[in-house]
Amino acid sequence: HTDIDKKLHLEIFELEKKYSELYAPLYARRTEIVQGAAEPTDAEKEEGAKIAEAEKEDAEVESGITEVPEDGEDAEEATGIPEFWLTALRNHPQLAELITDRDEGAIKFLRDIRLVYLSDKPGFKLEFEFAENPYFSNSVLSKTYVYEQSDVAGDLEFGSAQGTEIDWKPENDLSVTVETKKQRHKTSNRTRVVKKTVPAETFFSFFATVEEPESDDDSELADETRDRIELDYELAEEFKEKIVPCAIDWFTGKALAYEGLDEEEYDDGFMDDYYDDEDDDDEDDDEDDDDVDDLSRSAKDAAEPPQCKNQ
């Protein structure tokens, strides 16, 4: 029975791959319009108007579609749909918690999100294409997920994930912040400024590769890492099953209605486990700062204060 189940799930996966190829022209057309490489045809506009009109009569679903005049200066200057992907991701409750105010500037350069099925093994890759930007030099950030088949039920489960190393540009590394502290020497009464680079919460942590802890590791850090990996797999599934195929509905906000989602259903800090907890480290660092003040004058002159590489 298990062997048949395994075959069933593999065939379902192959069916997903087949239909992904059939959807591809639709997503390519969406990309052309979003990026301003093409304008909607009259037939597409007419079809969109029919959908909007039909949904006006449905009190439970708001399409979020607004008719925009085609004349005027703004219409001539507009190219594509500005901030399409930023808006779509911001409308997703889980992803919205990951996107910081600092992240928004970089995500505005996001041109497309693609789903690519792996050809040599069960799995898929998420590709995030970016325009040239002042944040990083990568044109594509990707994350690859490989499935493992369960020996019990035969279903495909997440087995591993491999992310992209982001080549951050100086001064615009969103993965860190620079803390500045003043320290006063107890004997000389002189002050100095110490700059320290510390990890920062950012949406771009999604692209990090997180190693699975050993099975017999029951430490608190290992548990936190497992929680983070589980959340990462959940986000991957959201991108695969919802964001990529229904990006327009997430952009308009319509997806929240037919998904039955309500932002109030999500507690504050729902994604806290996704980020590393740095609070304890900060407290330890504060204690270390006090120790620096006890250095002798000569030792102090010889010591080099921590430097931020991104200054």
Short mmCIF file of C-alpha atoms in Angstrom, two decimals:
data_model
loop_
_atom_site.label_atom_id
_atom_site.label_comp_id
_atom_site.label_asym_id
_atom_site.label_seq_id
_atom_site.Cartn_x
_atom_site.Cartn_y
_atom_site.Cartn_z
CA HIS A 1 0.00 0.00 0.00
CA THR A 2 2.81 2.43 0.88
CA ASP A 3 4.53 1.82 -2.46
CA ILE A 4 1.33 2.75 -4.28
CA ASP A 5 0.98 5.89 -2.12
CA LYS A 6 4.54 6.91 -2.99
CA LYS A 7 3.82 6.50 -6.68
CA LEU A 8 0.60 8.51 -6.31
CA HIS A 9 2.33 11.48 -4.69
CA LEU A 10 5.14 11.49 -7.22
CA GLU A 11 2.62 11.48 -10.07
CA ILE A 12 0.72 14.35 -8.44
CA PHE A 13 3.98 16.29 -8.27
CA GLU A 14 4.66 15.61 -11.95
CA LEU A 15 1.14 16.81 -12.72
CA GLU A 16 1.91 20.06 -10.87
CA LYS A 17 5.01 20.49 -13.04
CA LYS A 18 3.00 19.88 -16.20
CA TYR A 19 0.37 22.48 -15.37
CA SER A 20 3.02 24.92 -14.22
CA GLU A 21 4.22 25.00 -17.81
CA LEU A 22 0.66 25.69 -18.98
CA TYR A 23 0.34 28.59 -16.54
CA ALA A 24 3.72 30.04 -17.56
CA PRO A 25 2.43 32.17 -20.50
CA LEU A 26 -0.17 33.77 -18.21
CA TYR A 27 2.48 34.71 -15.65
CA ALA A 28 4.78 35.98 -18.40
CA ARG A 29 2.00 38.22 -19.69
CA ARG A 30 1.39 39.49 -16.15
CA THR A 31 5.07 40.32 -15.83
CA GLU A 32 5.07 42.26 -19.10
CA ILE A 33 2.18 44.44 -17.94
CA VAL A 34 3.53 44.94 -14.40
CA GLN A 35 6.95 45.96 -15.69
CA GLY A 36 5.50 48.25 -18.36
CA ALA A 37 6.91 46.22 -21.25
CA ALA A 38 3.38 45.91 -22.69
CA GLU A 39 -0.04 47.44 -22.25
CA PRO A 40 -3.25 45.45 -21.71
CA THR A 41 -5.12 44.78 -24.92
CA ASP A 42 -8.66 46.04 -25.43
CA ALA A 43 -9.92 42.47 -24.93
CA GLU A 44 -8.04 42.18 -21.62
CA LYS A 45 -9.42 45.51 -20.44
CA GLU A 46 -12.93 44.46 -21.39
CA GLU A 47 -12.56 41.17 -19.52
CA GLY A 48 -11.22 43.01 -16.46
CA ALA A 49 -14.16 45.40 -16.53
CA LYS A 50 -16.59 42.48 -16.62
CA ILE A 51 -14.91 40.88 -13.60
CA ALA A 52 -14.99 44.14 -11.66
CA GLU A 53 -18.64 44.72 -12.51
CA ALA A 54 -19.62 41.18 -11.53
CA GLU A 55 -17.86 41.45 -8.19
CA LYS A 56 -19.56 44.74 -7.37
CA GLU A 57 -22.71 42.70 -7.03
CA ASP A 58 -21.03 40.31 -4.60
CA ALA A 59 -21.20 41.90 -1.16
CA GLU A 60 -18.76 39.37 0.31
CA VAL A 61 -15.90 39.95 -2.14
CA GLU A 62 -14.28 43.28 -2.94
CA SER A 63 -12.09 43.04 -6.00
CA GLY A 64 -9.94 46.05 -5.22
CA ILE A 65 -10.03 46.93 -8.93
CA THR A 66 -10.27 50.67 -9.58
CA GLU A 67 -10.77 52.15 -13.02
CA VAL A 68 -8.11 54.74 -13.82
CA PRO A 69 -8.55 57.41 -16.50
CA GLU A 70 -6.26 56.88 -19.47
CA ASP A 71 -5.81 60.56 -20.26
CA GLY A 72 -3.81 63.20 -18.42
CA GLU A 73 -0.16 63.77 -17.55
CA ASP A 74 -0.02 61.05 -14.90
CA ALA A 75 -1.23 58.46 -17.39
CA GLU A 76 1.52 59.42 -19.85
CA GLU A 77 4.27 59.19 -17.23
CA ALA A 78 3.10 55.92 -15.66
CA THR A 79 5.01 52.82 -16.70
CA GLY A 80 3.70 49.44 -15.65
CA ILE A 81 2.37 49.07 -12.12
CA PRO A 82 4.67 50.76 -9.58
CA GLU A 83 5.33 48.85 -6.34
CA PHE A 84 3.21 45.94 -7.51
CA TRP A 85 5.09 43.25 -5.61
CA LEU A 86 5.67 45.36 -2.51
CA THR A 87 1.94 45.98 -2.27
CA ALA A 88 1.10 42.32 -2.87
CA LEU A 89 3.51 41.14 -0.17
CA ARG A 90 2.38 43.83 2.24
CA ASN A 91 -1.21 42.60 1.89
CA HIS A 92 -0.23 39.10 3.03
CA PRO A 93 -0.51 39.00 6.84
CA GLN A 94 2.48 36.74 7.50
CA LEU A 95 4.79 38.43 5.00
CA ALA A 96 3.75 41.88 6.20
CA GLU A 97 5.22 41.07 9.61
CA LEU A 98 8.58 40.28 8.01
CA ILE A 99 8.84 43.46 5.94
CA THR A 100 10.38 46.34 7.88
CA ASP A 101 10.26 50.00 6.91
CA ARG A 102 13.89 49.73 5.80
CA ASP A 103 13.04 46.73 3.60
CA GLU A 104 10.44 48.62 1.60
CA GLY A 105 13.02 50.67 -0.26
CA ALA A 106 14.69 47.52 -1.58
CA ILE A 107 11.49 45.59 -2.32
CA LYS A 108 10.30 48.46 -4.52
CA PHE A 109 12.93 47.24 -7.00
CA LEU A 110 11.39 43.74 -7.12
CA ARG A 111 10.36 43.05 -10.71
CA ASP A 112 9.05 39.50 -10.57
CA ILE A 113 8.70 36.37 -8.44
CA ARG A 114 8.89 33.08 -10.31
CA LEU A 115 8.24 29.47 -9.37
CA VAL A 116 10.54 26.97 -11.11
CA TYR A 117 10.17 23.22 -10.60
CA LEU A 118 13.37 21.20 -10.32
CA SER A 119 13.99 18.81 -13.19
CA ASP A 120 16.24 16.26 -11.48
CA LYS A 121 14.47 15.79 -8.14
CA PRO A 122 11.17 16.62 -6.42
CA GLY A 123 11.35 20.24 -5.38
CA PHE A 124 11.13 23.81 -6.60
CA LYS A 125 12.96 27.13 -6.66
CA LEU A 126 11.60 30.60 -5.90
CA GLU A 127 13.30 33.30 -7.96
CA PHE A 128 13.04 36.97 -7.00
CA GLU A 129 14.18 39.21 -9.86
CA PHE A 130 15.31 42.72 -8.94
CA ALA A 131 16.09 45.79 -11.00
CA GLU A 132 19.45 47.46 -10.45
CA ASN A 133 19.33 49.01 -7.01
CA PRO A 134 21.53 50.65 -4.35
CA TYR A 135 21.09 47.79 -1.87
CA PHE A 136 22.73 44.71 -3.40
CA SER A 137 24.36 43.66 -6.65
CA ASN A 138 22.42 40.38 -7.14
CA SER A 139 19.93 40.60 -10.00
CA VAL A 140 18.14 37.43 -8.78
CA LEU A 141 17.75 36.16 -5.23
CA SER A 142 16.58 32.58 -5.05
CA LYS A 143 15.76 29.85 -2.61
CA THR A 144 15.61 26.18 -3.53
CA TYR A 145 13.51 23.62 -1.67
CA VAL A 146 13.96 19.87 -2.02
CA TYR A 147 11.30 17.39 -1.00
CA GLU A 148 11.81 14.07 0.76
CA GLN A 149 9.29 11.28 0.47
CA SER A 150 7.79 9.91 3.65
CA ASP A 151 8.32 6.20 4.25
CA VAL A 152 5.02 6.05 6.14
CA ALA A 153 2.44 7.77 3.95
CA GLY A 154 4.47 8.38 0.81
CA ASP A 155 3.71 12.10 0.74
CA LEU A 156 6.34 14.68 -0.17
CA GLU A 157 7.71 16.66 2.76
CA PHE A 158 10.20 19.52 2.89
CA GLY A 159 13.67 18.07 3.31
CA SER A 160 16.14 20.90 2.80
CA ALA A 161 16.45 24.48 1.60
CA GLN A 162 19.32 26.41 0.03
CA GLY A 163 19.27 30.18 -0.15
CA THR A 164 21.27 32.92 -1.84
CA GLU A 165 24.17 34.81 -0.33
CA ILE A 166 23.27 38.46 -0.77
CA ASP A 167 26.04 40.74 -2.00
CA TRP A 168 25.13 43.83 0.00
CA LYS A 169 26.45 47.20 -1.07
CA PRO A 170 28.32 49.35 1.48
CA GLU A 171 26.12 51.58 3.63
CA ASN A 172 22.93 49.76 2.55
CA ASP A 173 23.21 46.37 4.23
CA LEU A 174 19.70 45.75 5.57
CA SER A 175 20.79 42.67 7.50
CA VAL A 176 22.67 44.76 10.06
CA THR A 177 22.38 48.00 11.97
CA VAL A 178 25.15 50.09 13.48
CA GLU A 179 24.84 50.94 17.15
CA THR A 180 26.79 53.92 18.43
CA LYS A 181 27.70 54.26 22.10
CA LYS A 182 29.71 56.81 24.05
CA GLN A 183 32.10 55.50 26.69
CA ARG A 184 33.77 57.60 29.36
CA HIS A 185 37.06 56.54 30.93
CA LYS A 186 36.80 56.44 34.72
CA THR A 187 40.21 57.96 35.43
CA SER A 188 40.90 60.30 32.51
CA ASN A 189 37.25 61.32 32.07
CA ARG A 190 37.76 61.22 28.32
CA THR A 191 35.00 59.89 26.07
CA ARG A 192 35.15 57.86 22.93
CA VAL A 193 32.55 56.70 20.41
CA VAL A 194 32.26 52.98 19.79
CA LYS A 195 30.39 51.68 16.76
CA LYS A 196 29.18 48.11 16.72
CA THR A 197 27.48 46.19 13.91
CA VAL A 198 24.59 44.01 15.10
CA PRO A 199 22.12 41.76 13.19
CA ALA A 200 18.86 43.41 12.16
CA GLU A 201 15.41 42.04 11.46
CA THR A 202 14.74 42.04 7.73
CA PHE A 203 12.59 40.32 5.14
CA PHE A 204 15.79 39.34 3.36
CA SER A 205 16.57 36.84 6.13
CA PHE A 206 14.26 34.62 4.09
CA PHE A 207 17.13 33.98 1.67
CA ALA A 208 19.50 32.69 4.34
CA THR A 209 20.39 29.00 4.43
CA VAL A 210 19.60 27.62 7.88
CA GLU A 211 21.24 24.33 8.80
CA GLU A 212 19.09 21.70 10.52
CA PRO A 213 20.34 20.93 14.06
CA GLU A 214 21.41 17.41 14.96
CA SER A 215 18.48 15.18 15.92
CA ASP A 216 19.82 14.66 19.43
CA ASP A 217 20.40 18.36 20.06
CA ASP A 218 17.71 19.45 22.54
CA SER A 219 19.21 22.85 23.36
CA GLU A 220 17.12 26.00 23.33
CA LEU A 221 19.03 27.30 20.31
CA ALA A 222 18.31 24.08 18.40
CA ASP A 223 14.59 24.35 19.19
CA GLU A 224 14.54 27.97 17.99
CA THR A 225 16.33 26.95 14.80
CA ARG A 226 13.80 24.18 14.13
CA ASP A 227 10.96 26.66 14.66
CA ARG A 228 12.57 29.03 12.18
CA ILE A 229 12.99 26.27 9.59
CA GLU A 230 9.35 25.25 10.00
CA LEU A 231 8.22 28.85 9.46
CA ASP A 232 10.49 29.08 6.44
CA TYR A 233 8.80 26.06 4.88
CA GLU A 234 5.39 27.59 5.60
CA LEU A 235 6.42 30.80 3.82
CA ALA A 236 7.76 28.82 0.86
CA GLU A 237 4.40 27.11 0.56
CA GLU A 238 2.61 30.46 0.70
CA PHE A 239 4.73 31.78 -2.16
CA LYS A 240 4.28 28.59 -4.19
CA GLU A 241 0.56 28.08 -3.72
CA LYS A 242 -0.76 31.62 -3.25
CA ILE A 243 1.54 34.56 -3.92
CA VAL A 244 2.92 33.54 -7.32
CA PRO A 245 -0.32 32.24 -8.88
CA CYS A 246 -2.58 34.90 -7.32
CA ALA A 247 -0.29 37.94 -7.19
CA ILE A 248 -2.87 40.28 -8.70
CA ASP A 249 -5.45 39.36 -6.07
CA TRP A 250 -2.90 39.99 -3.32
CA PHE A 251 -2.04 43.32 -4.94
CA THR A 252 -5.68 44.43 -4.94
CA GLY A 253 -6.40 42.90 -1.53
CA LYS A 254 -9.09 40.67 -2.96
CA ALA A 255 -7.20 37.56 -1.81
CA LEU A 256 -7.83 38.44 1.83
CA ALA A 257 -11.55 38.06 1.21
CA TYR A 258 -11.63 34.75 -0.62
CA GLU A 259 -8.90 33.31 1.60
CA GLY A 260 -11.10 34.12 4.59
CA LEU A 261 -8.19 35.95 6.19
CA ASP A 262 -8.44 38.72 8.71
CA GLU A 263 -5.35 40.51 9.94
CA GLU A 264 -6.86 40.56 13.43
CA GLU A 265 -6.60 36.77 13.47
CA TYR A 266 -2.82 37.07 13.55
CA ASP A 267 -1.31 37.91 16.92
CA ASP A 268 1.35 40.57 17.15
CA GLY A 269 4.71 38.89 16.93
CA PHE A 270 3.31 35.97 14.91
CA MET A 271 6.63 35.71 13.05
CA ASP A 272 8.92 36.42 16.01
CA ASP A 273 10.46 32.94 15.81
CA TYR A 274 11.65 33.73 12.29
CA TYR A 275 14.24 36.17 13.61
CA ASP A 276 17.16 35.40 15.88
CA ASP A 277 16.75 36.67 19.43
CA GLU A 278 19.50 39.20 20.06
CA ASP A 279 18.26 40.61 23.38
CA ASP A 280 20.46 38.42 25.56
CA ASP A 281 23.51 39.27 23.47
CA ASP A 282 22.79 42.99 23.82
CA GLU A 283 22.65 42.69 27.61
CA ASP A 284 25.99 40.89 27.60
CA ASP A 285 27.46 43.59 25.39
CA ASP A 286 26.35 46.30 27.81
CA GLU A 287 28.19 44.52 30.59
CA ASP A 288 31.27 44.30 28.40
CA ASP A 289 31.14 48.06 27.79
CA ASP A 290 31.61 48.68 31.51
CA ASP A 291 34.72 46.54 31.46
CA VAL A 292 36.25 48.69 28.73
CA ASP A 293 36.19 51.72 31.02
CA ASP A 294 38.54 49.90 33.41
CA LEU A 295 41.35 49.75 30.88
CA SER A 296 44.53 51.58 31.82
CA ARG A 297 45.45 54.68 29.85
CA SER A 298 48.20 52.92 27.92
CA ALA A 299 46.03 49.90 27.19
CA LYS A 300 43.27 52.17 26.03
CA ASP A 301 45.54 53.98 23.59
CA ALA A 302 46.71 50.66 22.16
CA ALA A 303 43.24 49.17 21.86
CA GLU A 304 41.32 49.68 18.62
CA PRO A 305 37.58 50.33 18.99
CA PRO A 306 35.25 48.07 16.99
CA GLN A 307 34.76 49.35 13.47
CA CYS A 308 31.76 48.98 11.20
CA LYS A 309 32.81 47.61 7.84
CA ASN A 310 29.88 49.34 6.17
CA GLN A 311 30.75 52.87 7.18
#
